[in-house]
PDB file of C-alpha atoms in Angstrom:
ATOM      1  CA  UNK A1096      25.361   9.194 -25.678  1.00 48.00           C
ATOM      2  CA  UNK A1097      22.107   8.264 -23.760  1.00 51.00           C
ATOM      3  CA  UNK A1098      22.310   6.082 -20.674  1.00 51.00           C
ATOM      4  CA  UNK A1099      21.943   2.338 -21.102  1.00 51.00           C
ATOM      5  CA  UNK A1100      18.285   1.485 -20.276  1.00 49.00           C
ATOM      6  CA  UNK A1101      18.596  -2.314 -20.574  1.00 51.00           C
ATOM      7  CA  UNK A1102      18.899  -2.847 -16.765  1.00 50.00           C
ATOM      8  CA  UNK A1103      15.688  -3.088 -14.839  1.00 44.00           C
ATOM      9  CA  UNK A1104      15.156  -0.376 -12.264  1.00 53.00           C
ATOM     10  CA  UNK A1105      15.766  -1.280  -8.614  1.00 59.00           C
ATOM     11  CA  UNK A1106      12.668  -2.797  -6.959  1.00 69.00           C
ATOM     12  CA  UNK A1107      10.881  -0.591  -4.472  1.00 78.00           C
ATOM     13  CA  UNK A1108      11.277  -1.921  -0.916  1.00 86.00           C
ATOM     14  CA  UNK A1109       7.720  -2.067   0.573  1.00 91.00           C
ATOM     15  CA  UNK A1110       8.598  -3.796   3.919  1.00 92.00           C
ATOM     16  CA  UNK A1111      11.229  -3.080   6.562  1.00 89.00           C
ATOM     17  CA  UNK A1112      14.177  -5.464   6.638  1.00 82.00           C
ATOM     18  CA  UNK A1113      14.620  -5.697  10.464  1.00 82.00           C
ATOM     19  CA  UNK A1114      12.234  -5.755  13.390  1.00 77.00           C
ATOM     20  CA  UNK A1115       8.531  -6.368  13.109  1.00 82.00           C
ATOM     21  CA  UNK A1116       7.192  -6.474   9.588  1.00 88.00           C
ATOM     22  CA  UNK A1117       5.996  -3.081   8.802  1.00 93.00           C
ATOM     23  CA  UNK A1118       4.924  -1.410   5.507  1.00 95.00           C
ATOM     24  CA  UNK A1119       7.128   1.498   4.493  1.00 95.00           C
ATOM     25  CA  UNK A1120       6.268   4.983   3.107  1.00 96.00           C
ATOM     26  CA  UNK A1121       8.247   8.128   2.531  1.00 96.00           C
ATOM     27  CA  UNK A1122       7.996  11.481   4.350  1.00 97.00           C
ATOM     28  CA  UNK A1123       9.073  14.741   2.821  1.00 97.00           C
ATOM     29  CA  UNK A1124      11.688  16.262   5.095  1.00 96.00           C
ATOM     30  CA  UNK A1125      10.530  19.870   4.423  1.00 96.00           C
ATOM     31  CA  UNK A1126       6.737  19.570   4.280  1.00 96.00           C
ATOM     32  CA  UNK A1127       6.099  16.463   6.298  1.00 95.00           C
ATOM     33  CA  UNK A1128       3.836  14.996   3.585  1.00 96.00           C
ATOM     34  CA  UNK A1129       3.782  11.231   3.420  1.00 97.00           C
ATOM     35  CA  UNK A1130       3.753   9.293   0.102  1.00 95.00           C
ATOM     36  CA  UNK A1131       3.255   5.646  -0.755  1.00 95.00           C
ATOM     37  CA  UNK A1132       4.958   3.717  -2.146  1.00 94.00           C
ATOM     38  CA  UNK A1133       8.239   4.848  -0.744  1.00 95.00           C
ATOM     39  CA  UNK A1134      10.485   6.938  -2.905  1.00 94.00           C
ATOM     40  CA  UNK A1135      13.220   4.596  -4.291  1.00 92.00           C
ATOM     41  CA  UNK A1136      16.887   5.323  -3.471  1.00 88.00           C
ATOM     42  CA  UNK A1137      17.699   5.922  -7.129  1.00 89.00           C
ATOM     43  CA  UNK A1138      15.146   8.645  -7.515  1.00 91.00           C
ATOM     44  CA  UNK A1139      16.349  12.219  -7.745  1.00 94.00           C
ATOM     45  CA  UNK A1140      13.738  12.976  -4.941  1.00 94.00           C
ATOM     46  CA  UNK A1141      15.206  10.482  -2.497  1.00 93.00           C
ATOM     47  CA  UNK A1142      17.503  13.080  -0.694  1.00 95.00           C
ATOM     48  CA  UNK A1143      14.464  15.155   0.377  1.00 96.00           C
ATOM     49  CA  UNK A1144      12.534  12.085   1.660  1.00 96.00           C
ATOM     50  CA  UNK A1145      12.905   9.890   4.691  1.00 95.00           C
ATOM     51  CA  UNK A1146      11.728   6.298   4.734  1.00 94.00           C
ATOM     52  CA  UNK A1147       9.173   5.800   7.539  1.00 95.00           C
ATOM     53  CA  UNK A1148       7.125   2.859   8.847  1.00 94.00           C
ATOM     54  CA  UNK A1149       3.343   2.804   8.395  1.00 95.00           C
ATOM     55  CA  UNK A1150       2.544   1.775  11.912  1.00 89.00           C
ATOM     56  CA  UNK A1151      -0.612   0.399  13.415  1.00 93.00           C
ATOM     57  CA  UNK A1152      -3.968  -0.431  11.820  1.00 96.00           C
ATOM     58  CA  UNK A1153      -5.738   1.781   9.281  1.00 97.00           C
ATOM     59  CA  UNK A1154      -9.306   2.747   8.679  1.00 97.00           C
ATOM     60  CA  UNK A1155     -11.254   2.128   5.492  1.00 98.00           C
ATOM     61  CA  UNK A1156     -11.891   5.491   3.741  1.00 98.00           C
ATOM     62  CA  UNK A1157     -13.642   4.067   0.568  1.00 98.00           C
ATOM     63  CA  UNK A1158     -13.950   0.729  -1.168  1.00 97.00           C
ATOM     64  CA  UNK A1159     -15.597  -1.112  -4.066  1.00 97.00           C
ATOM     65  CA  UNK A1160     -16.334  -4.826  -4.674  1.00 96.00           C
ATOM     66  CA  UNK A1161     -15.239  -6.197  -8.042  1.00 96.00           C
ATOM     67  CA  UNK A1162     -17.321  -8.989  -9.545  1.00 96.00           C
ATOM     68  CA  UNK A1163     -15.205 -10.687 -12.263  1.00 96.00           C
ATOM     69  CA  UNK A1164     -16.907 -12.275 -15.235  1.00 96.00           C
ATOM     70  CA  UNK A1165     -18.387 -15.652 -14.355  1.00 95.00           C
ATOM     71  CA  UNK A1166     -16.236 -17.455 -16.973  1.00 96.00           C
ATOM     72  CA  UNK A1167     -13.053 -16.385 -15.073  1.00 96.00           C
ATOM     73  CA  UNK A1168     -14.076 -18.528 -12.090  1.00 95.00           C
ATOM     74  CA  UNK A1169     -12.782 -15.725  -9.738  1.00 94.00           C
ATOM     75  CA  UNK A1170     -14.879 -14.849  -6.746  1.00 94.00           C
ATOM     76  CA  UNK A1171     -15.757 -11.246  -5.989  1.00 95.00           C
ATOM     77  CA  UNK A1172     -13.077  -9.196  -4.154  1.00 96.00           C
ATOM     78  CA  UNK A1173     -12.824  -5.835  -2.488  1.00 97.00           C
ATOM     79  CA  UNK A1174     -10.374  -2.995  -3.248  1.00 98.00           C
ATOM     80  CA  UNK A1175     -10.214   0.145  -1.172  1.00 98.00           C
ATOM     81  CA  UNK A1176      -8.337   3.045   0.366  1.00 98.00           C
ATOM     82  CA  UNK A1177      -7.123   2.648   3.887  1.00 98.00           C
ATOM     83  CA  UNK A1178      -6.035   5.659   5.974  1.00 98.00           C
ATOM     84  CA  UNK A1179      -3.036   5.234   8.337  1.00 97.00           C
ATOM     85  CA  UNK A1180      -1.459   7.471  10.831  1.00 94.00           C
ATOM     86  CA  UNK A1181       1.099   9.802   9.220  1.00 88.00           C
ATOM     87  CA  UNK A1182      -1.276  10.628   7.497  1.00 95.00           C
ATOM     88  CA  UNK A1183      -1.006   8.373   4.458  1.00 96.00           C
ATOM     89  CA  UNK A1184      -3.827   6.813   2.360  1.00 97.00           C
ATOM     90  CA  UNK A1185      -2.980   3.551   0.628  1.00 97.00           C
ATOM     91  CA  UNK A1186      -4.945   1.639  -2.089  1.00 98.00           C
ATOM     92  CA  UNK A1187      -5.018  -2.174  -2.020  1.00 97.00           C
ATOM     93  CA  UNK A1188      -6.960  -5.388  -1.663  1.00 97.00           C
ATOM     94  CA  UNK A1189      -9.213  -5.775   1.322  1.00 98.00           C
ATOM     95  CA  UNK A1190      -9.336  -9.305   2.810  1.00 97.00           C
ATOM     96  CA  UNK A1191     -11.102 -10.917   5.669  1.00 96.00           C
ATOM     97  CA  UNK A1192     -14.700  -9.700   5.178  1.00 92.00           C
ATOM     98  CA  UNK A1193     -17.078 -10.448   2.403  1.00 87.00           C
ATOM     99  CA  UNK A1194     -18.079  -6.788   2.296  1.00 91.00           C
ATOM    100  CA  UNK A1195     -16.035  -4.138   4.105  1.00 96.00           C
ATOM    101  CA  UNK A1196     -17.572  -1.027   5.540  1.00 96.00           C
ATOM    102  CA  UNK A1197     -16.260   2.513   5.736  1.00 97.00           C
ATOM    103  CA  UNK A1198     -14.535   2.873   9.129  1.00 97.00           C
ATOM    104  CA  UNK A1199     -13.574  -0.775   9.428  1.00 97.00           C
ATOM    105  CA  UNK A1200     -10.049  -1.422  10.811  1.00 98.00           C
ATOM    106  CA  UNK A1201      -7.481  -3.146   8.548  1.00 98.00           C
ATOM    107  CA  UNK A1202      -3.818  -4.125   8.946  1.00 96.00           C
ATOM    108  CA  UNK A1203      -1.225  -4.359   6.152  1.00 96.00           C
ATOM    109  CA  UNK A1204       0.375  -7.678   5.565  1.00 95.00           C
ATOM    110  CA  UNK A1205       2.882  -8.937   3.013  1.00 94.00           C
ATOM    111  CA  UNK A1206       1.551 -10.669  -0.053  1.00 94.00           C
ATOM    112  CA  UNK A1207       3.570 -12.691  -2.621  1.00 93.00           C
ATOM    113  CA  UNK A1208       1.361 -11.640  -5.529  1.00 93.00           C
ATOM    114  CA  UNK A1209       0.541  -7.976  -4.864  1.00 93.00           C
ATOM    115  CA  UNK A1210       3.363  -6.984  -2.400  1.00 93.00           C
ATOM    116  CA  UNK A1211       0.850  -6.099   0.251  1.00 95.00           C
ATOM    117  CA  UNK A1212      -2.809  -6.513   1.158  1.00 97.00           C
ATOM    118  CA  UNK A1213      -5.053  -5.319   3.989  1.00 98.00           C
ATOM    119  CA  UNK A1214      -6.645  -7.827   6.402  1.00 97.00           C
ATOM    120  CA  UNK A1215      -9.638  -7.043   8.613  1.00 97.00           C
ATOM    121  CA  UNK A1216      -8.872  -6.556  12.242  1.00 96.00           C
ATOM    122  CA  UNK A1217     -11.494  -7.716  14.808  1.00 86.00           C
ATOM    123  CA  UNK A1218     -12.509  -5.019  17.111  1.00 64.00           C
TER     124      UNK A1218
END
């Protein structure tokens, strides 16, 4: 008989529970490769991955500015890839500047809608 699929899968934990608020990723124990989002505990891959903090600020690798249709009433917003030490490259919303630039510094912060966003860091 197939397993019961009526239960929702466990939510992926993006932020550490204790200490300073830090975004989490996973690191392969054999290769050292980092992945985001972190591998969930119920995954068959979890034994070979360690959960690790994504520490410090990241650098914009690439970005685009989205211009929603005028009838939506939404202002333009930026999406981009941010490189962090590890190394790990993470995609998300870029806040704090009207138009980011490649090489700008951004920090991850919790967001109730998206789980995380990146906020510009003044140099």
